[in-house]
PDB file of C-alpha atoms in Angstrom:
ATOM      1  CA  GLU S   2      37.603 172.753  14.982  1.00 65.00           C
ATOM      2  CA  ALA S   3      39.705 174.057  12.113  1.00 82.00           C
ATOM      3  CA  GLY S   4      38.500 173.276   8.623  1.00 93.00           C
ATOM      4  CA  VAL S   5      40.476 172.236   5.603  1.00 97.00           C
ATOM      5  CA  THR S   6      43.206 174.785   4.888  1.00 97.00           C
ATOM      6  CA  GLN S   7      45.098 175.342   1.668  1.00 98.00           C
ATOM      7  CA  PHE S   8      48.206 177.287   0.879  1.00 97.00           C
ATOM      8  CA  PRO S   9      48.839 179.484  -1.009  1.00 97.00           C
ATOM      9  CA  SER S  10      45.457 181.078  -1.730  1.00 97.00           C
ATOM     10  CA  HIS S  11      46.735 182.365  -5.034  1.00 97.00           C
ATOM     11  CA  SER S  12      49.775 181.573  -7.150  1.00 97.00           C
ATOM     12  CA  VAL S  13      50.906 183.221 -10.365  1.00 98.00           C
ATOM     13  CA  ILE S  14      53.738 181.511 -12.237  1.00 97.00           C
ATOM     14  CA  GLU S  15      55.149 181.418 -15.727  1.00 97.00           C
ATOM     15  CA  LYS S  16      54.819 178.497 -18.089  1.00 97.00           C
ATOM     16  CA  GLY S  17      57.561 175.960 -17.426  1.00 97.00           C
ATOM     17  CA  GLN S  18      57.950 176.822 -13.737  1.00 97.00           C
ATOM     18  CA  THR S  19      57.118 174.533 -10.832  1.00 97.00           C
ATOM     19  CA  VAL S  20      54.431 175.117  -8.265  1.00 98.00           C
ATOM     20  CA  THR S  21      53.613 173.201  -5.091  1.00 98.00           C
ATOM     21  CA  LEU S  22      50.218 173.434  -3.488  1.00 98.00           C
ATOM     22  CA  ARG S  23      49.611 172.372   0.088  1.00 98.00           C
ATOM     23  CA  CYS S  24      46.504 171.039   1.828  1.00 98.00           C
ATOM     24  CA  ASP S  25      45.998 170.453   5.537  1.00 97.00           C
ATOM     25  CA  PRO S  26      42.903 168.293   6.105  1.00 96.00           C
ATOM     26  CA  ILE S  27      40.668 168.346   9.137  1.00 95.00           C
ATOM     27  CA  SER S  28      42.477 166.652  12.002  1.00 93.00           C
ATOM     28  CA  GLY S  29      41.719 162.939  12.126  1.00 90.00           C
ATOM     29  CA  HIS S  30      40.381 162.678   8.603  1.00 92.00           C
ATOM     30  CA  ASP S  31      41.861 159.664   6.852  1.00 90.00           C
ATOM     31  CA  ASN S  32      40.600 160.592   3.411  1.00 92.00           C
ATOM     32  CA  LEU S  33      42.030 163.462   1.434  1.00 95.00           C
ATOM     33  CA  TYR S  34      40.949 164.454  -2.079  1.00 96.00           C
ATOM     34  CA  TRP S  35      42.183 166.846  -4.685  1.00 98.00           C
ATOM     35  CA  TYR S  36      39.808 168.412  -7.214  1.00 98.00           C
ATOM     36  CA  ARG S  37      40.310 171.094  -9.848  1.00 98.00           C
ATOM     37  CA  ARG S  38      38.089 173.589 -11.600  1.00 97.00           C
ATOM     38  CA  VAL S  39      39.368 175.105 -14.810  1.00 95.00           C
ATOM     39  CA  MET S  40      37.691 178.202 -16.258  1.00 88.00           C
ATOM     40  CA  GLY S  41      34.191 177.510 -17.550  1.00 85.00           C
ATOM     41  CA  LYS S  42      34.220 173.875 -16.520  1.00 92.00           C
ATOM     42  CA  GLU S  43      32.874 171.882 -13.627  1.00 95.00           C
ATOM     43  CA  ILE S  44      34.898 170.808 -10.587  1.00 97.00           C
ATOM     44  CA  LYS S  45      36.693 167.569 -11.470  1.00 97.00           C
ATOM     45  CA  PHE S  46      38.241 164.885  -9.303  1.00 96.00           C
ATOM     46  CA  LEU S  47      41.996 164.432  -9.442  1.00 97.00           C
ATOM     47  CA  LEU S  48      42.835 161.896  -6.784  1.00 95.00           C
ATOM     48  CA  HIS S  49      42.066 160.347  -3.423  1.00 93.00           C
ATOM     49  CA  PHE S  50      44.353 159.406  -0.548  1.00 93.00           C
ATOM     50  CA  VAL S  51      43.462 157.058   2.288  1.00 91.00           C
ATOM     51  CA  LYS S  52      46.012 157.980   4.915  1.00 92.00           C
ATOM     52  CA  GLU S  53      49.306 158.018   2.994  1.00 93.00           C
ATOM     53  CA  SER S  54      48.202 155.670   0.205  1.00 92.00           C
ATOM     54  CA  LYS S  55      46.801 156.707  -3.174  1.00 92.00           C
ATOM     55  CA  GLN S  56      43.426 155.029  -3.435  1.00 90.00           C
ATOM     56  CA  ASP S  57      42.380 156.479  -6.790  1.00 91.00           C
ATOM     57  CA  GLU S  58      44.393 158.692  -9.045  1.00 92.00           C
ATOM     58  CA  SER S  59      42.270 158.248 -12.140  1.00 92.00           C
ATOM     59  CA  GLY S  60      41.666 161.959 -12.503  1.00 93.00           C
ATOM     60  CA  MET S  61      45.300 163.066 -12.636  1.00 95.00           C
ATOM     61  CA  PRO S  62      45.690 164.690 -16.078  1.00 93.00           C
ATOM     62  CA  ASN S  63      49.271 163.659 -16.827  1.00 93.00           C
ATOM     63  CA  ASN S  64      52.641 162.939 -15.273  1.00 94.00           C
ATOM     64  CA  ARG S  65      53.418 166.623 -14.755  1.00 96.00           C
ATOM     65  CA  PHE S  66      51.245 166.337 -11.637  1.00 97.00           C
ATOM     66  CA  LEU S  67      52.620 164.666  -8.527  1.00 97.00           C
ATOM     67  CA  ALA S  68      50.675 164.333  -5.304  1.00 97.00           C
ATOM     68  CA  GLU S  69      52.065 163.186  -1.997  1.00 97.00           C
ATOM     69  CA  ARG S  70      50.778 162.677   1.493  1.00 96.00           C
ATOM     70  CA  THR S  71      53.722 161.709   3.630  1.00 86.00           C
ATOM     71  CA  GLY S  72      52.741 160.439   7.061  1.00 87.00           C
ATOM     72  CA  GLY S  73      49.084 160.584   6.226  1.00 84.00           C
ATOM     73  CA  THR S  74      48.648 164.182   7.359  1.00 92.00           C
ATOM     74  CA  TYR S  75      49.018 167.109   4.998  1.00 96.00           C
ATOM     75  CA  SER S  76      49.266 166.665   1.234  1.00 98.00           C
ATOM     76  CA  THR S  77      51.122 168.469  -1.495  1.00 98.00           C
ATOM     77  CA  LEU S  78      50.332 168.671  -5.199  1.00 98.00           C
ATOM     78  CA  LYS S  79      53.236 169.620  -7.417  1.00 98.00           C
ATOM     79  CA  VAL S  80      52.920 170.729 -11.006  1.00 97.00           C
ATOM     80  CA  GLN S  81      56.157 170.510 -12.953  1.00 96.00           C
ATOM     81  CA  PRO S  82      56.517 172.023 -15.499  1.00 96.00           C
ATOM     82  CA  ALA S  83      53.355 174.101 -15.430  1.00 97.00           C
ATOM     83  CA  GLU S  84      51.449 174.675 -18.670  1.00 97.00           C
ATOM     84  CA  LEU S  85      48.890 177.321 -19.537  1.00 96.00           C
ATOM     85  CA  GLU S  86      45.979 174.839 -19.356  1.00 96.00           C
ATOM     86  CA  ASP S  87      46.844 174.052 -15.720  1.00 97.00           C
ATOM     87  CA  SER S  88      45.344 177.411 -14.672  1.00 97.00           C
ATOM     88  CA  GLY S  89      42.304 177.045 -12.459  1.00 97.00           C
ATOM     89  CA  VAL S  90      41.246 176.604  -8.869  1.00 97.00           C
ATOM     90  CA  TYR S  91      42.586 173.563  -7.035  1.00 98.00           C
ATOM     91  CA  PHE S  92      40.418 172.336  -4.165  1.00 98.00           C
ATOM     92  CA  CYS S  93      41.309 169.953  -1.416  1.00 98.00           C
ATOM     93  CA  ALA S  94      38.705 168.077   0.563  1.00 97.00           C
ATOM     94  CA  SER S  95      38.795 165.631   3.455  1.00 95.00           C
ATOM     95  CA  SER S  96      36.499 163.138   5.075  1.00 92.00           C
ATOM     96  CA  GLN S  97      36.610 160.759   8.012  1.00 88.00           C
ATOM     97  CA  ASP S  98      36.985 157.030   7.876  1.00 73.00           C
ATOM     98  CA  VAL S  99      34.165 156.099   5.519  1.00 70.00           C
ATOM     99  CA  ARG S 100      32.823 153.600   8.056  1.00 66.00           C
ATOM    100  CA  VAL S 101      31.938 156.655  10.160  1.00 59.00           C
ATOM    101  CA  ALA S 102      30.889 159.266   7.631  1.00 63.00           C
ATOM    102  CA  ASP S 103      31.797 160.171   4.114  1.00 78.00           C
ATOM    103  CA  THR S 104      30.908 163.821   3.865  1.00 88.00           C
ATOM    104  CA  GLN S 105      33.667 165.660   2.062  1.00 92.00           C
ATOM    105  CA  TYR S 106      34.632 169.029   3.516  1.00 94.00           C
ATOM    106  CA  PHE S 107      36.283 171.387   1.104  1.00 97.00           C
ATOM    107  CA  GLY S 108      39.003 173.953   1.575  1.00 97.00           C
ATOM    108  CA  PRO S 109      38.898 177.453   0.078  1.00 96.00           C
ATOM    109  CA  GLY S 110      41.023 176.436  -2.880  1.00 97.00           C
ATOM    110  CA  THR S 111      44.266 177.649  -4.437  1.00 98.00           C
ATOM    111  CA  ARG S 112      43.811 179.792  -7.509  1.00 97.00           C
ATOM    112  CA  LEU S 113      46.662 178.996  -9.924  1.00 97.00           C
ATOM    113  CA  THR S 114      47.401 181.242 -12.843  1.00 97.00           C
ATOM    114  CA  VAL S 115      49.996 180.139 -15.391  1.00 97.00           C
ATOM    115  CA  LEU S 116      51.191 182.919 -17.707  1.00 96.00           C
TER     116      LEU S 116
ATOM    117  CA  GLN J   3      28.157 164.472 -23.128  1.00 77.00           C
ATOM    118  CA  LYS J   4      28.704 165.521 -19.531  1.00 84.00           C
ATOM    119  CA  GLU J   5      27.706 163.042 -16.847  1.00 92.00           C
ATOM    120  CA  VAL J   6      25.934 165.762 -14.868  1.00 96.00           C
ATOM    121  CA  GLU J   7      24.144 168.676 -16.477  1.00 95.00           C
ATOM    122  CA  GLN J   8      23.265 171.852 -14.602  1.00 95.00           C
ATOM    123  CA  ASP J   9      22.025 175.181 -15.959  1.00 91.00           C
ATOM    124  CA  PRO J  10      24.688 177.807 -15.226  1.00 89.00           C
ATOM    125  CA  GLY J  11      22.186 180.615 -14.720  1.00 89.00           C
ATOM    126  CA  PRO J  12      22.373 183.251 -13.443  1.00 93.00           C
ATOM    127  CA  LEU J  13      19.058 182.837 -11.725  1.00 95.00           C
ATOM    128  CA  SER J  14      17.805 186.095 -10.305  1.00 96.00           C
ATOM    129  CA  VAL J  15      14.868 186.144  -7.845  1.00 96.00           C
ATOM    130  CA  PRO J  16      13.392 188.714  -5.463  1.00 97.00           C
ATOM    131  CA  GLU J  17      13.861 188.248  -1.752  1.00 97.00           C
ATOM    132  CA  GLY J  18      11.267 185.867  -0.282  1.00 97.00           C
ATOM    133  CA  ALA J  19      10.774 183.922  -3.516  1.00 97.00           C
ATOM    134  CA  ILE J  20      11.330 180.196  -3.938  1.00 97.00           C
ATOM    135  CA  VAL J  21      14.548 179.278  -5.685  1.00 97.00           C
ATOM    136  CA  SER J  22      14.319 176.128  -7.788  1.00 97.00           C
ATOM    137  CA  LEU J  23      17.515 174.416  -8.966  1.00 97.00           C
ATOM    138  CA  ASN J  24      18.007 171.133 -10.734  1.00 96.00           C
ATOM    139  CA  CYS J  25      20.464 168.701 -12.292  1.00 97.00           C
ATOM    140  CA  THR J  26      20.120 165.824 -14.651  1.00 97.00           C
ATOM    141  CA  TYR J  27      22.539 162.945 -14.870  1.00 96.00           C
ATOM    142  CA  SER J  28      23.204 160.088 -17.246  1.00 95.00           C
ATOM    143  CA  ASN J  29      25.006 157.519 -15.084  1.00 92.00           C
ATOM    144  CA  SER J  30      22.417 155.268 -13.409  1.00 91.00           C
ATOM    145  CA  ALA J  31      25.145 154.034 -11.043  1.00 90.00           C
ATOM    146  CA  PHE J  32      24.944 157.319  -9.134  1.00 91.00           C
ATOM    147  CA  GLN J  33      23.134 156.602  -5.889  1.00 90.00           C
ATOM    148  CA  TYR J  34      24.168 159.423  -3.560  1.00 91.00           C
ATOM    149  CA  PHE J  35      23.371 163.039  -4.232  1.00 94.00           C
ATOM    150  CA  MET J  36      24.625 166.239  -2.679  1.00 95.00           C
ATOM    151  CA  TRP J  37      24.026 169.945  -3.005  1.00 97.00           C
ATOM    152  CA  TYR J  38      26.862 172.305  -2.200  1.00 97.00           C
ATOM    153  CA  ARG J  39      26.768 176.072  -1.855  1.00 97.00           C
ATOM    154  CA  GLN J  40      29.825 178.091  -2.881  1.00 96.00           C
ATOM    155  CA  TYR J  41      30.347 181.757  -2.142  1.00 96.00           C
ATOM    156  CA  SER J  42      32.780 183.733  -4.169  1.00 92.00           C
ATOM    157  CA  ARG J  43      36.438 182.877  -3.408  1.00 89.00           C
ATOM    158  CA  LYS J  44      35.369 180.155  -0.956  1.00 93.00           C
ATOM    159  CA  GLY J  45      35.229 176.383  -1.117  1.00 95.00           C
ATOM    160  CA  PRO J  46      32.033 174.414  -1.632  1.00 97.00           C
ATOM    161  CA  GLU J  47      29.977 173.916   1.552  1.00 96.00           C
ATOM    162  CA  LEU J  48      27.669 170.899   1.883  1.00 94.00           C
ATOM    163  CA  LEU J  49      23.992 171.825   2.170  1.00 95.00           C
ATOM    164  CA  MET J  50      22.091 168.601   1.604  1.00 94.00           C
ATOM    165  CA  TYR J  51      22.911 164.887   1.256  1.00 92.00           C
ATOM    166  CA  THR J  52      20.363 162.353  -0.003  1.00 91.00           C
ATOM    167  CA  TYR J  53      20.485 158.785  -1.215  1.00 86.00           C
ATOM    168  CA  SER J  54      16.919 157.741  -1.822  1.00 83.00           C
ATOM    169  CA  SER J  55      14.263 158.901  -4.212  1.00 88.00           C
ATOM    170  CA  GLY J  56      11.827 161.357  -2.683  1.00 90.00           C
ATOM    171  CA  ASN J  57      12.126 164.542  -0.655  1.00 92.00           C
ATOM    172  CA  LYS J  58      14.394 165.577   2.187  1.00 94.00           C
ATOM    173  CA  GLU J  59      13.826 168.774   4.153  1.00 95.00           C
ATOM    174  CA  ASP J  60      16.233 170.783   6.234  1.00 94.00           C
ATOM    175  CA  GLY J  61      14.967 174.174   7.291  1.00 96.00           C
ATOM    176  CA  ARG J  62      14.347 176.298   4.221  1.00 97.00           C
ATOM    177  CA  PHE J  63      15.974 173.720   1.960  1.00 97.00           C
ATOM    178  CA  THR J  64      14.308 170.747   0.274  1.00 97.00           C
ATOM    179  CA  ALA J  65      16.183 168.236  -1.852  1.00 97.00           C
ATOM    180  CA  GLN J  66      14.305 166.061  -4.242  1.00 96.00           C
ATOM    181  CA  VAL J  67      15.569 162.984  -6.054  1.00 96.00           C
ATOM    182  CA  ASP J  68      13.894 161.106  -8.874  1.00 95.00           C
ATOM    183  CA  LYS J  69      16.197 158.234  -9.792  1.00 93.00           C
ATOM    184  CA  SER J  70      13.828 156.901 -12.465  1.00 93.00           C
ATOM    185  CA  SER J  71      14.162 160.194 -14.368  1.00 94.00           C
ATOM    186  CA  LYS J  72      17.780 160.782 -13.308  1.00 95.00           C
ATOM    187  CA  TYR J  73      16.803 164.207 -12.039  1.00 95.00           C
ATOM    188  CA  ILE J  74      17.505 166.003  -8.767  1.00 97.00           C
ATOM    189  CA  SER J  75      16.264 169.314  -7.450  1.00 97.00           C
ATOM    190  CA  LEU J  76      16.945 171.760  -4.664  1.00 97.00           C
ATOM    191  CA  PHE J  77      14.338 174.222  -3.463  1.00 97.00           C
ATOM    192  CA  ILE J  78      15.100 177.209  -1.261  1.00 98.00           C
ATOM    193  CA  ARG J  79      12.058 178.724   0.410  1.00 97.00           C
ATOM    194  CA  ASP J  80      11.856 182.316   1.663  1.00 97.00           C
ATOM    195  CA  SER J  81      15.112 183.158  -0.120  1.00 97.00           C
ATOM    196  CA  GLN J  82      17.360 185.781   1.400  1.00 97.00           C
ATOM    197  CA  PRO J  83      20.087 187.962  -0.105  1.00 97.00           C
ATOM    198  CA  SER J  84      22.574 185.858   1.878  1.00 97.00           C
ATOM    199  CA  ASP J  85      21.525 182.875  -0.288  1.00 97.00           C
ATOM    200  CA  SER J  86      23.188 184.563  -3.256  1.00 97.00           C
ATOM    201  CA  ALA J  87      25.893 182.073  -4.248  1.00 97.00           C
ATOM    202  CA  THR J  88      26.705 179.325  -6.730  1.00 97.00           C
ATOM    203  CA  TYR J  89      24.908 176.065  -6.077  1.00 98.00           C
ATOM    204  CA  LEU J  90      26.598 172.856  -7.160  1.00 97.00           C
ATOM    205  CA  CYS J  91      25.047 169.418  -7.403  1.00 97.00           C
ATOM    206  CA  ALA J  92      27.362 166.464  -6.873  1.00 96.00           C
ATOM    207  CA  MET J  93      26.866 162.748  -6.931  1.00 94.00           C
ATOM    208  CA  ARG J  94      28.703 159.479  -6.512  1.00 90.00           C
ATOM    209  CA  VAL J  95      28.345 155.746  -6.839  1.00 86.00           C
ATOM    210  CA  PRO J  96      28.084 153.571  -3.709  1.00 80.00           C
ATOM    211  CA  LEU J  97      31.155 153.299  -1.506  1.00 73.00           C
ATOM    212  CA  GLY J  98      33.003 150.087  -2.171  1.00 70.00           C
ATOM    213  CA  GLU J  99      32.536 150.326  -5.906  1.00 64.00           C
ATOM    214  CA  ALA J 100      35.303 151.543  -8.148  1.00 62.00           C
ATOM    215  CA  ALA J 101      35.693 155.309  -7.674  1.00 66.00           C
ATOM    216  CA  GLY J 102      33.125 155.174  -4.906  1.00 68.00           C
ATOM    217  CA  ASN J 103      34.599 158.134  -3.064  1.00 82.00           C
ATOM    218  CA  LYS J 104      34.890 160.363  -6.103  1.00 91.00           C
ATOM    219  CA  LEU J 105      32.339 163.138  -6.436  1.00 94.00           C
ATOM    220  CA  THR J 106      31.098 164.108  -9.886  1.00 95.00           C
ATOM    221  CA  PHE J 107      29.884 167.717 -10.020  1.00 97.00           C
ATOM    222  CA  GLY J 108      27.553 169.717 -12.151  1.00 97.00           C
ATOM    223  CA  GLY J 109      28.848 173.043 -13.442  1.00 95.00           C
ATOM    224  CA  GLY J 110      26.950 175.038 -10.829  1.00 96.00           C
ATOM    225  CA  THR J 111      24.101 177.555 -11.007  1.00 97.00           C
ATOM    226  CA  ARG J 112      24.706 181.128  -9.943  1.00 96.00           C
ATOM    227  CA  VAL J 113      21.853 182.472  -7.855  1.00 97.00           C
ATOM    228  CA  LEU J 114      21.204 186.117  -7.057  1.00 97.00           C
ATOM    229  CA  VAL J 115      18.571 187.046  -4.521  1.00 97.00           C
ATOM    230  CA  LYS J 116      17.682 190.714  -4.766  1.00 96.00           C
ATOM    231  CA  PRO J 117      16.499 192.636  -1.714  1.00 94.00           C
TER     232      PRO J 117
END
């Protein structure tokens, strides 16, 4: 069974540009999460989808970040316009219906560098 | 003050030694505790999941939770060079509560097991 995949693995952009990160969860997982780790800090929650609906977006830093999960499958996280402080590693995780199990499986992350 | 405190290390031990890792937390609402292992340029991988005070063993790994002290530990017996990684503690409140699916992480402890 394929794990959580993320694309790209690394992105380098200039301040003011737009970047879109993609996450493909484990097949059949209703729950999809985005987390971020900025340099020197802990991994922090950004938001949680249940199927195509945003369940909790309390961790989204500001309105430059837009997450979508059309059709309840893969998800995208767009940063527009990117700022220097957005640099870090963006992780996606997925889990099954929480009535079955709630273990979150993480992808390898997308390393974003904003110059 | 961070919700979860974890010594960043690095923690260097000789092969075969016991590795002892710990986290403290301030939020008494945390009821579920996890330890993740992260190799360089990879995503976090779940090692242990506990929800009650006391010990849980899985092979060479033992997770310990003391809710009264708000303190959790992970012990790795007979450590191997392949155990060299960053170990992250994570925790959450019960499902069904606000933000129940959100994981709160410690900063991670880097462990180096020398042959």
